[in-house]
Short mmCIF file of C-alpha atoms in Angstrom, two decimals:
data_model
loop_
_atom_site.label_atom_id
_atom_site.label_comp_id
_atom_site.label_asym_id
_atom_site.label_seq_id
_atom_site.Cartn_x
_atom_site.Cartn_y
_atom_site.Cartn_z
CA MET A 1 15.74 11.60 28.39
CA LEU A 2 15.91 8.64 26.06
CA ASP A 3 17.81 5.47 26.78
CA THR A 4 21.15 4.58 25.23
CA GLU A 5 19.76 2.00 22.80
CA THR A 6 17.35 4.50 21.30
CA THR A 7 20.07 7.10 20.91
CA LEU A 8 22.39 4.51 19.35
CA ALA A 9 19.66 3.48 16.88
CA TYR A 10 19.18 7.16 15.97
CA GLY A 11 22.91 7.53 15.29
CA ILE A 12 23.03 4.32 13.26
CA PHE A 13 20.06 5.49 11.17
CA TRP A 14 21.74 8.78 10.30
CA ALA A 15 25.06 7.10 9.53
CA ALA A 16 23.36 4.58 7.22
CA TYR A 17 21.27 7.36 5.64
CA ALA A 18 24.36 9.47 4.96
CA ILE A 19 26.29 6.56 3.43
CA ALA A 20 23.32 5.60 1.26
CA PHE A 21 22.94 9.20 0.10
CA VAL A 22 26.62 9.47 -0.85
CA VAL A 23 26.38 6.27 -2.91
CA PHE A 24 23.13 7.43 -4.53
CA PHE A 25 24.58 10.89 -5.23
CA TYR A 26 27.62 9.50 -7.06
CA MET A 27 25.45 7.09 -9.04
CA MET A 28 23.21 9.96 -10.13
CA LYS A 29 26.24 12.11 -10.86
CA ALA A 30 27.51 9.43 -13.25
CA LEU A 31 24.07 9.22 -14.85
CA PHE A 32 23.77 13.00 -15.22
CA ARG A 33 27.08 13.14 -17.11
CA LEU A 34 25.03 12.18 -20.16
CA LEU A 35 23.41 15.64 -20.07
CA PRO A 36 25.29 18.09 -22.30
CA VAL A 37 24.81 21.28 -20.22
CA TYR A 38 26.79 21.77 -16.99
CA GLY A 39 24.15 24.07 -15.47
CA LEU A 40 21.42 21.45 -15.82
CA ARG A 41 23.63 18.71 -14.37
CA SER A 42 24.55 20.78 -11.34
CA LEU A 43 20.95 21.95 -10.86
CA LEU A 44 19.68 18.37 -10.76
CA LEU A 45 22.39 17.38 -8.28
CA ALA A 46 21.53 20.39 -6.12
CA ALA A 47 17.86 19.39 -6.20
CA LEU A 48 18.82 15.91 -4.99
CA VAL A 49 20.73 17.41 -2.09
CA VAL A 50 17.77 19.59 -1.10
CA LEU A 51 15.28 16.77 -1.49
CA PHE A 52 17.13 14.16 0.53
CA LEU A 53 19.25 16.13 3.02
CA THR A 54 16.78 18.73 4.27
CA PRO A 55 15.93 17.95 7.90
CA VAL A 56 13.02 18.92 10.12
CA GLN A 57 12.98 18.73 13.91
CA SER A 58 10.86 15.99 15.41
CA PRO A 59 7.78 17.23 17.27
CA GLU A 60 7.94 14.16 19.53
CA VAL A 61 11.56 14.36 20.75
CA ALA A 62 13.43 17.64 21.12
CA GLY A 63 16.79 17.72 19.38
CA TRP A 64 16.05 14.87 17.00
CA TRP A 65 15.95 15.54 13.27
CA ILE A 66 14.03 13.66 10.59
CA PRO A 67 14.47 13.81 6.78
CA ALA A 68 11.94 16.42 5.67
CA TRP A 69 10.66 14.39 2.72
CA LEU A 70 9.76 11.54 5.08
CA PHE A 71 8.19 13.76 7.74
CA THR A 72 6.25 15.88 5.26
CA GLY A 73 4.97 12.86 3.36
CA TYR A 74 3.72 11.12 6.51
CA GLU A 75 2.08 14.26 7.83
CA PHE A 76 0.27 14.85 4.51
CA ILE A 77 -0.93 11.23 4.49
CA LEU A 78 -2.19 11.58 8.05
CA GLY A 79 -3.92 14.86 7.18
CA HIS A 80 -1.82 17.07 9.47
CA THR A 81 -1.26 19.89 7.02
CA GLU A 82 0.06 22.33 9.63
CA ALA A 83 2.85 19.93 10.61
CA ALA A 84 3.55 19.16 6.95
CA GLY A 85 3.86 22.89 6.38
CA ARG A 86 6.91 22.91 8.68
CA GLY A 87 8.58 20.40 6.40
CA LEU A 88 7.65 22.39 3.31
CA PHE A 89 9.03 25.55 4.93
CA ASN A 90 12.34 23.77 5.54
CA PHE A 91 12.33 22.68 1.88
CA ALA A 92 11.76 26.27 0.79
CA VAL A 93 14.60 27.61 2.93
CA ALA A 94 16.97 24.86 1.79
CA GLY A 95 15.91 25.43 -1.83
CA VAL A 96 16.65 29.15 -1.69
CA ILE A 97 20.04 28.56 -0.10
CA MET A 98 20.90 25.88 -2.65
CA LEU A 99 19.74 28.14 -5.49
CA LEU A 100 22.21 30.78 -4.33
CA VAL A 101 24.98 28.17 -4.10
CA TRP A 102 24.07 26.92 -7.59
CA ILE A 103 24.27 30.45 -9.04
CA LEU A 104 27.67 30.97 -7.41
CA ASP A 105 28.81 27.64 -8.83
CA LEU A 106 27.74 28.72 -12.32
CA VAL A 107 29.70 31.94 -11.91
CA ARG A 108 32.74 29.94 -10.75
CA TYR A 109 32.37 27.55 -13.69
CA ARG A 110 32.17 30.44 -16.15
CA LEU A 111 35.23 32.17 -14.72
CA VAL A 112 37.31 28.98 -14.71
CA LYS A 113 36.19 28.01 -18.22
CA LYS A 114 37.53 31.26 -19.74
#
């Protein structure tokens, strides 16, 4: 069991990470408005969500989650390709799920546009 300060720091990290992502997402959304095609705009936003919000469970502490891009990058740098593969697997699963959501969004957009 970890002490209270460590758990509090973990919670503060995720709160700050979530706030920073929301700000970054809306900044990129404003930037992507310059693109003329709705499908491309929404695909890029979906890719941002997958890239920055996909988690992977920490091998050190059970029940703690780490951003997959951070975990996978560190594990590749350290040469632990098997551990980095866990992060890549999470990216693949999140990517497939987001692809399905993106397709459904395109269908919704087409039906509303008519």
